[in-house]
Tab-separated table of C-alpha atoms and ligand atoms in Angstrom:
chain	number	residue	atom	x	y	z
A	22	UNK	CA	30.629	-109.239	125.722
A	23	UNK	CA	31.766	-112.312	123.765
A	24	UNK	CA	31.947	-113.201	120.072
A	25	UNK	CA	30.322	-116.354	118.789
A	26	UNK	CA	33.081	-117.925	116.620
A	27	UNK	CA	30.588	-119.824	114.446
A	28	UNK	CA	28.307	-116.948	113.486
A	29	UNK	CA	28.529	-113.218	113.135
A	30	UNK	CA	26.667	-112.772	116.442
A	31	UNK	CA	27.830	-111.040	119.599
A	32	UNK	CA	26.413	-111.957	123.033
A	33	UNK	CA	26.226	-109.095	125.474
A	34	UNK	CA	25.689	-109.763	129.166
A	35	UNK	CA	23.550	-106.832	130.242
A	36	UNK	CA	23.042	-107.759	133.882
A	37	UNK	CA	23.754	-110.438	136.441
A	38	UNK	CA	21.809	-110.971	139.640
A	39	UNK	CA	22.899	-113.952	141.712
A	40	UNK	CA	22.914	-116.845	139.288
A	41	UNK	CA	20.647	-115.144	136.753
A	42	UNK	CA	22.521	-113.799	133.723
A	43	UNK	CA	20.611	-111.895	131.081
A	44	UNK	CA	22.093	-112.183	127.618
A	45	UNK	CA	21.011	-110.250	124.564
A	46	UNK	CA	22.195	-111.249	121.100
A	47	UNK	CA	23.113	-108.714	118.485
A	48	UNK	CA	24.393	-109.191	114.963
A	49	UNK	CA	27.577	-107.154	114.819
A	50	UNK	CA	26.135	-104.045	116.370
A	51	UNK	CA	22.557	-104.464	115.213
A	52	UNK	CA	19.747	-105.538	117.598
A	53	UNK	CA	17.685	-108.570	116.601
A	54	UNK	CA	14.038	-108.910	117.474
A	55	UNK	CA	13.639	-112.685	117.656
A	56	UNK	CA	11.790	-113.951	120.720
A	57	UNK	CA	14.871	-115.981	121.680
A	58	UNK	CA	16.767	-112.748	122.214
A	59	UNK	CA	14.420	-111.374	124.852
A	60	UNK	CA	16.137	-112.943	127.860
A	61	UNK	CA	15.218	-115.660	130.339
A	62	UNK	CA	11.736	-117.160	130.196
A	63	UNK	CA	9.585	-117.214	133.327
A	64	UNK	CA	10.177	-120.968	133.679
A	65	UNK	CA	13.960	-120.593	133.378
A	66	UNK	CA	13.930	-117.790	135.947
A	67	UNK	CA	11.794	-119.715	138.424
A	68	UNK	CA	14.011	-122.810	138.083
A	69	UNK	CA	17.178	-120.740	138.522
A	70	UNK	CA	15.702	-119.326	141.739
A	71	UNK	CA	14.855	-122.817	142.911
A	72	UNK	CA	18.520	-123.778	142.602
A	73	UNK	CA	19.157	-121.361	145.522
A	74	UNK	CA	17.056	-123.657	147.736
A	75	UNK	CA	18.638	-127.126	147.476
A	76	UNK	CA	15.954	-128.630	149.758
A	77	UNK	CA	13.094	-127.383	147.550
A	78	UNK	CA	10.848	-130.099	146.112
A	79	UNK	CA	10.005	-128.021	143.058
A	80	UNK	CA	6.302	-127.482	143.852
A	81	UNK	CA	6.625	-123.707	144.247
A	82	UNK	CA	8.434	-123.522	140.904
A	83	UNK	CA	5.743	-125.612	139.250
A	84	UNK	CA	3.054	-123.469	140.850
A	85	UNK	CA	4.555	-120.175	139.678
A	86	UNK	CA	4.920	-121.587	136.186
A	87	UNK	CA	1.271	-122.708	136.221
A	88	UNK	CA	0.161	-119.237	137.349
A	89	UNK	CA	1.993	-118.016	134.235
A	90	UNK	CA	-0.096	-120.477	132.187
A	91	UNK	CA	-3.318	-119.192	133.794
A	92	UNK	CA	-2.155	-115.647	133.015
A	93	UNK	CA	-1.728	-116.506	129.331
A	94	UNK	CA	-5.194	-118.090	129.170
A	95	UNK	CA	-6.826	-115.102	130.910
A	96	UNK	CA	-4.850	-112.679	128.759
A	97	UNK	CA	-6.194	-114.382	125.614
A	98	UNK	CA	-9.761	-113.935	126.894
A	99	UNK	CA	-9.159	-110.321	127.975
A	100	UNK	CA	-7.947	-109.515	124.455
A	101	UNK	CA	-11.365	-110.747	123.187
A	102	UNK	CA	-13.330	-108.845	125.848
A	103	UNK	CA	-15.292	-106.655	123.428
A	104	UNK	CA	-16.212	-109.698	121.312
A	105	UNK	CA	-17.430	-111.647	124.344
A	106	UNK	CA	-19.585	-108.632	125.155
A	107	UNK	CA	-21.105	-108.737	121.646
A	108	UNK	CA	-21.923	-112.442	122.002
A	109	UNK	CA	-23.396	-111.766	125.418
A	110	UNK	CA	-25.708	-109.105	124.015
A	111	UNK	CA	-27.259	-111.563	121.556
A	112	UNK	CA	-28.299	-114.044	124.222
A	113	UNK	CA	-26.837	-116.585	126.563
A	114	UNK	CA	-24.844	-118.554	123.953
A	115	UNK	CA	-22.125	-117.607	121.496
A	116	UNK	CA	-21.903	-118.661	117.842
A	117	UNK	CA	-20.382	-122.017	118.799
A	118	UNK	CA	-23.306	-122.664	121.128
A	119	UNK	CA	-21.093	-122.142	124.201
A	120	UNK	CA	-22.465	-120.486	127.315
A	121	UNK	CA	-21.366	-116.841	127.542
A	122	UNK	CA	-19.679	-115.972	130.809
A	123	UNK	CA	-18.593	-112.695	132.243
A	124	UNK	CA	-14.859	-112.144	131.987
A	125	UNK	CA	-14.275	-112.054	135.737
A	126	UNK	CA	-16.064	-115.411	136.013
A	127	UNK	CA	-13.908	-116.824	133.206
A	128	UNK	CA	-10.757	-115.579	134.949
A	129	UNK	CA	-11.895	-117.098	138.244
A	130	UNK	CA	-12.704	-120.474	136.676
A	131	UNK	CA	-9.385	-120.441	134.814
A	132	UNK	CA	-7.359	-119.775	137.976
A	133	UNK	CA	-9.233	-122.441	139.960
A	134	UNK	CA	-8.940	-125.089	137.252
A	135	UNK	CA	-5.256	-124.455	136.433
A	136	UNK	CA	-4.316	-124.382	140.141
A	137	UNK	CA	-6.385	-127.492	140.912
A	138	UNK	CA	-4.691	-129.433	138.099
A	139	UNK	CA	-1.214	-128.215	139.056
A	140	UNK	CA	-0.969	-130.726	141.913
A	141	UNK	CA	0.708	-128.009	144.008
A	142	UNK	CA	-2.282	-126.496	145.828
A	143	UNK	CA	-4.061	-127.623	149.003
A	144	UNK	CA	-6.623	-124.798	149.034
A	145	UNK	CA	-7.388	-121.459	147.458
A	146	UNK	CA	-9.414	-118.344	148.193
A	147	UNK	CA	-10.738	-116.001	145.525
A	148	UNK	CA	-12.522	-112.678	145.477
A	149	UNK	CA	-15.197	-114.401	143.398
A	150	UNK	CA	-15.847	-117.267	145.841
A	151	UNK	CA	-17.789	-116.855	149.091
A	152	UNK	CA	-15.840	-119.631	150.773
A	153	UNK	CA	-12.370	-121.108	150.315
A	154	UNK	CA	-11.915	-123.988	147.860
A	155	UNK	CA	-10.167	-127.172	149.023
A	156	UNK	CA	-8.267	-129.434	146.620
A	157	UNK	CA	-8.928	-132.980	147.754
A	158	UNK	CA	-7.050	-136.253	147.304
A	159	UNK	CA	-4.020	-136.863	145.124
A	160	UNK	CA	-4.343	-133.532	143.353
A	161	UNK	CA	-3.676	-131.733	146.656
A	162	UNK	CA	-0.280	-130.047	147.125
A	163	UNK	CA	1.828	-128.046	149.578
A	164	UNK	CA	0.560	-124.494	148.972
A	165	UNK	CA	-2.377	-122.183	149.545
A	166	UNK	CA	-3.077	-119.562	146.893
A	167	UNK	CA	-5.228	-116.454	147.409
A	168	UNK	CA	-6.167	-114.397	144.372
A	169	UNK	CA	-8.260	-111.684	142.824
A	170	UNK	CA	-8.818	-113.198	139.364
A	171	UNK	CA	-9.632	-109.904	137.634
A	172	UNK	CA	-9.037	-106.698	139.554
A	173	UNK	CA	-10.586	-103.559	138.096
A	174	UNK	CA	-13.692	-105.228	136.667
A	175	UNK	CA	-15.384	-101.882	136.041
A	176	UNK	CA	-12.656	-101.178	133.468
A	177	UNK	CA	-13.309	-104.360	131.440
A	178	UNK	CA	-16.033	-102.957	129.210
A	179	UNK	CA	-14.032	-99.881	128.241
A	180	UNK	CA	-10.743	-101.447	127.202
A	181	UNK	CA	-8.796	-100.140	130.203
A	182	UNK	CA	-6.014	-102.176	131.860
A	183	UNK	CA	-6.936	-104.770	134.485
A	184	UNK	CA	-5.043	-107.555	136.249
A	185	UNK	CA	-4.849	-110.733	138.336
A	186	UNK	CA	-3.305	-110.592	141.836
A	187	UNK	CA	-2.008	-113.644	143.766
A	188	UNK	CA	-0.370	-114.514	147.082
A	189	UNK	CA	1.124	-117.910	147.973
A	190	UNK	CA	1.458	-119.508	151.434
A	191	UNK	CA	2.901	-122.834	152.469
A	192	UNK	CA	0.343	-125.219	153.944
A	193	UNK	CA	1.530	-126.882	157.136
A	194	UNK	CA	2.160	-130.513	156.095
A	195	UNK	CA	-0.267	-133.064	157.553
A	196	UNK	CA	-2.581	-130.288	158.838
A	197	UNK	CA	-6.165	-130.445	157.613
A	198	UNK	CA	-7.100	-127.331	155.654
A	199	UNK	CA	-9.381	-124.998	157.623
A	200	UNK	CA	-10.238	-121.312	157.521
A	201	UNK	CA	-7.275	-120.717	159.859
A	202	UNK	CA	-4.921	-122.168	157.218
A	203	UNK	CA	-6.030	-119.350	154.895
A	204	UNK	CA	-6.216	-116.512	157.434
A	205	UNK	CA	-2.454	-116.044	157.717
A	206	UNK	CA	-0.763	-112.665	157.903
A	207	UNK	CA	0.759	-111.437	154.638
A	208	UNK	CA	4.222	-111.694	156.202
A	209	UNK	CA	3.895	-115.490	155.857
A	210	UNK	CA	3.579	-115.348	152.063
A	211	UNK	CA	6.378	-117.326	150.386
A	212	UNK	CA	5.742	-115.628	147.050
A	213	UNK	CA	3.329	-113.144	145.545
A	214	UNK	CA	2.739	-111.277	142.339
A	215	UNK	CA	0.318	-110.138	139.701
A	216	UNK	CA	-0.377	-110.112	135.989
A	217	UNK	CA	-1.327	-106.863	134.246
A	218	UNK	CA	-3.390	-107.070	131.043
A	219	UNK	CA	-2.458	-103.714	129.551
A	220	UNK	CA	-0.740	-102.468	126.411
A	221	UNK	CA	1.223	-105.672	126.945
A	222	UNK	CA	0.663	-108.559	129.361
A	223	UNK	CA	3.166	-108.302	132.208
A	224	UNK	CA	3.704	-110.851	134.980
A	225	UNK	CA	5.486	-109.658	138.132
A	226	UNK	CA	6.515	-112.013	140.919
A	227	UNK	CA	8.739	-112.190	143.936
A	228	UNK	CA	9.729	-115.159	146.067
A	229	UNK	CA	11.130	-112.722	148.641
A	230	UNK	CA	14.568	-111.877	147.250
A	231	UNK	CA	13.924	-109.732	144.179
A	232	UNK	CA	10.956	-108.416	142.221
A	233	UNK	CA	11.148	-109.367	138.546
A	234	UNK	CA	8.891	-108.527	135.593
A	235	UNK	CA	8.147	-110.654	132.540
A	236	UNK	CA	6.411	-109.544	129.361
A	237	UNK	CA	4.331	-111.952	127.298
A	238	UNK	CA	5.584	-112.263	123.743
A	239	UNK	CA	2.346	-113.007	121.862
A	240	UNK	CA	4.135	-114.626	118.937
A	241	UNK	CA	5.910	-117.307	120.979
A	242	UNK	CA	3.466	-117.428	123.911
A	243	UNK	CA	6.355	-117.076	126.392
A	244	UNK	CA	6.875	-114.675	129.272
A	245	UNK	CA	10.364	-113.122	128.945
A	246	UNK	CA	12.274	-111.313	131.692
A	247	UNK	CA	12.054	-107.596	130.929
A	248	UNK	CA	12.794	-105.871	134.266
A	249	UNK	CA	15.147	-107.436	136.767
A	250	UNK	CA	15.388	-106.727	140.512
A	251	UNK	CA	12.982	-103.795	140.338
A	252	UNK	CA	13.453	-101.170	143.063
A	253	UNK	CA	10.595	-98.798	143.801
A	254	UNK	CA	11.855	-95.196	143.388
A	255	UNK	CA	12.161	-93.626	146.850
A	256	UNK	CA	10.592	-90.287	145.814
A	257	UNK	CA	6.876	-89.903	145.146
A	258	UNK	CA	6.433	-88.468	141.659
A	259	UNK	CA	2.849	-89.689	141.161
A	260	UNK	CA	-0.195	-89.547	143.423
A	261	UNK	CA	-2.980	-92.098	142.833
A	262	UNK	CA	-6.293	-91.907	144.616
A	263	UNK	CA	-9.973	-91.365	143.966
A	264	UNK	CA	-10.294	-87.679	144.937
A	265	UNK	CA	-14.104	-87.913	144.751
A	266	UNK	CA	-13.935	-89.732	148.076
A	267	UNK	CA	-12.905	-86.430	149.713
A	268	UNK	CA	-16.201	-86.047	151.711
A	269	UNK	CA	-15.411	-89.380	153.406
A	270	UNK	CA	-11.734	-88.726	154.213
A	271	UNK	CA	-10.228	-88.476	157.662
A	272	UNK	CA	-8.430	-85.177	158.392
A	273	UNK	CA	-4.927	-86.574	157.743
A	274	UNK	CA	-5.594	-87.219	154.032
A	275	UNK	CA	-5.706	-83.559	152.854
A	276	UNK	CA	-2.630	-82.853	155.005
A	277	UNK	CA	-0.701	-85.655	153.313
A	278	UNK	CA	-1.807	-84.538	149.865
A	279	UNK	CA	-0.787	-80.907	150.443
A	280	UNK	CA	2.554	-82.037	151.812
A	281	UNK	CA	3.282	-84.118	148.683
A	282	UNK	CA	1.851	-81.556	146.220
A	283	UNK	CA	3.765	-78.799	148.082
A	284	UNK	CA	6.996	-80.299	146.736
A	285	UNK	CA	6.175	-78.873	143.304
A	286	UNK	CA	8.375	-75.905	142.521
A	287	UNK	CA	6.956	-72.644	141.028
A	288	UNK	CA	8.218	-73.419	137.537
A	289	UNK	CA	8.727	-77.157	137.737
A	290	UNK	CA	6.143	-79.839	138.489
A	291	UNK	CA	7.765	-82.772	140.289
A	292	UNK	CA	4.555	-84.538	141.360
A	293	UNK	CA	1.623	-85.387	139.130
A	294	UNK	CA	-1.626	-87.375	139.452
A	295	UNK	CA	-2.404	-90.743	137.833
A	296	UNK	CA	-5.388	-92.915	138.720
A	297	UNK	CA	-6.694	-95.782	136.595
A	298	UNK	CA	-9.140	-97.366	139.025
A	299	UNK	CA	-7.583	-100.832	138.768
A	300	UNK	CA	-5.515	-101.097	141.931
A	301	UNK	CA	-3.070	-103.603	140.470
A	302	UNK	CA	-2.359	-101.458	137.423
A	303	UNK	CA	-2.046	-98.275	139.486
A	304	UNK	CA	0.374	-100.160	141.732
A	305	UNK	CA	2.443	-101.505	138.839
A	306	UNK	CA	2.894	-98.036	137.342
A	307	UNK	CA	3.808	-96.658	140.772
A	308	UNK	CA	6.290	-99.493	141.379
A	309	UNK	CA	8.138	-98.661	138.194
A	310	UNK	CA	7.802	-94.865	138.237
A	311	UNK	CA	7.599	-94.004	141.936
A	312	UNK	CA	4.044	-93.349	143.035
A	313	UNK	CA	1.978	-93.286	146.195
A	314	UNK	CA	-1.425	-95.033	146.106
A	315	UNK	CA	-4.061	-94.291	148.747
A	316	UNK	CA	-7.422	-95.859	149.456
A	317	UNK	CA	-8.034	-94.667	153.018
A	318	UNK	CA	-10.859	-95.946	155.196
A	319	UNK	CA	-14.191	-94.167	154.931
A	320	UNK	CA	-14.306	-91.794	157.925
A	321	UNK	CA	-18.075	-92.191	158.226
A	322	UNK	CA	-18.362	-95.987	158.068
A	323	UNK	CA	-14.872	-96.610	159.479
A	324	UNK	CA	-14.346	-99.293	156.802
A	325	UNK	CA	-11.829	-99.718	154.009
A	326	UNK	CA	-12.721	-100.783	150.458
A	327	UNK	CA	-9.813	-102.968	149.376
A	328	UNK	CA	-9.505	-106.611	150.383
A	329	UNK	CA	-6.664	-107.567	152.687
A	330	UNK	CA	-6.023	-111.154	151.650
A	331	UNK	CA	-5.882	-111.099	147.882
A	332	UNK	CA	-5.471	-107.415	146.964
A	333	UNK	CA	-3.418	-105.658	149.652
A	334	UNK	CA	-1.192	-108.471	150.985
A	335	UNK	CA	0.342	-109.588	147.656
A	336	UNK	CA	0.993	-105.981	146.577
A	337	UNK	CA	2.425	-105.133	150.026
A	338	UNK	CA	4.785	-108.127	149.684
A	339	UNK	CA	5.998	-106.879	146.294
A	340	UNK	CA	6.284	-103.290	147.595
A	341	UNK	CA	8.435	-104.291	150.580
A	342	UNK	CA	10.779	-106.514	148.555
A	343	UNK	CA	11.194	-103.599	146.113
A	344	UNK	CA	12.118	-101.211	148.954
A	345	UNK	CA	8.693	-99.568	149.363
A	346	UNK	CA	6.108	-99.949	152.127
A	347	UNK	CA	2.406	-100.571	152.700
A	348	UNK	CA	0.299	-99.716	155.725
A	349	UNK	CA	-3.310	-99.322	156.825
A	350	UNK	CA	-2.115	-96.170	158.611
A	351	UNK	CA	-1.368	-97.921	161.906
A	352	UNK	CA	0.140	-101.290	161.047
A	353	UNK	CA	2.204	-102.626	158.158
A	354	UNK	CA	-0.281	-104.395	155.883
A	355	UNK	CA	1.816	-107.586	156.063
A	356	UNK	CA	1.508	-107.661	159.879
A	357	UNK	CA	-2.290	-107.461	160.040
A	358	UNK	CA	-3.766	-110.750	161.249
A	359	UNK	CA	-6.802	-111.420	159.032
A	360	UNK	CA	-10.070	-112.250	160.781
A	361	UNK	CA	-12.224	-112.826	157.713
A	362	UNK	CA	-11.711	-114.156	154.186
A	363	UNK	CA	-13.020	-111.024	152.488
A	364	UNK	CA	-11.786	-108.513	155.082
A	365	UNK	CA	-11.404	-104.909	153.893
A	366	UNK	CA	-8.696	-102.479	155.024
A	367	UNK	CA	-7.455	-98.967	154.332
A	368	UNK	CA	-4.338	-98.932	152.133
A	369	UNK	CA	-1.384	-96.566	151.761
A	370	UNK	CA	1.277	-98.115	149.508
A	371	UNK	CA	4.339	-96.678	147.814
A	372	UNK	CA	7.668	-95.045	148.693
A	373	UNK	CA	8.534	-95.907	152.329
A	374	UNK	CA	9.111	-92.298	153.475
A	375	UNK	CA	5.655	-91.166	152.366
A	376	UNK	CA	3.918	-94.210	153.844
A	377	UNK	CA	5.710	-93.316	157.118
A	378	UNK	CA	4.595	-89.683	156.723
A	379	UNK	CA	0.964	-90.838	156.419
A	380	UNK	CA	1.351	-92.928	159.604
A	381	UNK	CA	2.801	-89.910	161.453
A	382	UNK	CA	-0.080	-87.674	160.348
A	383	UNK	CA	-2.592	-90.330	161.422
A	384	UNK	CA	-0.957	-90.655	164.854
A	385	UNK	CA	-0.986	-86.866	165.305
A	386	UNK	CA	-4.678	-86.562	164.378
B	16	AFP	P1	-13.293	-104.620	141.223
B	16	AFP	O1	-12.271	-105.529	140.661
B	16	AFP	O2	-14.301	-105.339	142.057
B	16	AFP	O3	-13.911	-103.741	140.175
B	16	AFP	O4	-12.571	-103.638	142.261
B	16	AFP	C1	-11.643	-102.727	141.836
B	16	AFP	C2	-11.068	-101.979	143.026
B	16	AFP	O5	-11.052	-102.786	144.142
B	16	AFP	C3	-9.653	-101.490	142.756
B	16	AFP	O6	-8.981	-102.183	141.802
B	16	AFP	C4	-9.831	-100.047	142.376
B	16	AFP	O7	-8.733	-99.249	142.562
B	16	AFP	C5	-11.002	-99.646	143.198
B	16	AFP	O8	-11.813	-100.823	143.301
B	16	AFP	C6	-11.732	-98.484	142.612
B	16	AFP	O9	-12.840	-98.223	143.377
B	16	AFP	P2	-13.510	-96.798	143.484
B	16	AFP	O10	-14.494	-96.707	142.386
B	16	AFP	O11	-14.164	-96.833	144.845
B	16	AFP	O12	-12.433	-95.749	143.417
């Protein structure tokens, strides 16, 4: 703590990770609520991380910052979701004569346009695009970005939290972009993250060292660091899954559930259930509070529902950096070699011990 000799303010250093100090300003014991007191901005944080890599050319920093810009633009549209719906109901144009688009299409177009203009991206793949999108000519950069522009679309119309998920890979310099450039295992991601549009807009990213969370301050339009070096709690206190899929479960699923629920004591519940139906939001809550998310393969079709490239891989990257784990039941999600752009897998993600328990039960089955 240090006194500012020129004012009546006191600066308190609340944490220090590597070269990233977080300072909060108080006026002689009383907390202030100015945006400037919230901590580092996303841009400051990204640039401070870049300083750890003296050979970096700054493109990854610029890219992460631009994803923050896309997040703000999408967030602004999400906040108007009900109004867009009203315009849509009256016809194909809104009051300004603009074409009405569905929110997931708006989010997709926003991501593609912001990334294309960033000058940092060689190609991208989106849940909303059948094929990958190449950035040609001078606008092309060093990275490949995969994303789900708006995960949890079925929650849009009912005001429930949704989010954008992204994973970033380095493109081999001088190599022409092909499908193989995109079909890399999640382990090769150089950074990943997501943006949750919930009670507040929260951006979470990791470049492999720490997982950090930023909250959008609507008044200043800045993302401020609000959780630093997040560690996923090692005990499962929340279970998240769609229990109506029970008829399609393999035999290990009920065994895992009874094992976790069996930890409840007669007079004290230690495990509860929470399921939103937006994977990214379920994951974010579990990351902070300690929860296990399951979307196992369908035992009848043998197929998973969630997409490997732009849903599971980025979240698995965040989970592992935060001390958790993610698996399809046999292989760590990050080690699966993708064969298709829109490949689906089973997903078990959360505290490492319970992901390992699921793998053991699957092997025993
Ligand atoms: P959409 O973004 O296409 O709606 O997909 C959402 C999702 O992939 C994931 O976010 C949910 O957890 C999951 O689907 C819910 O699906 P179920 O209705 O099968 O439980």
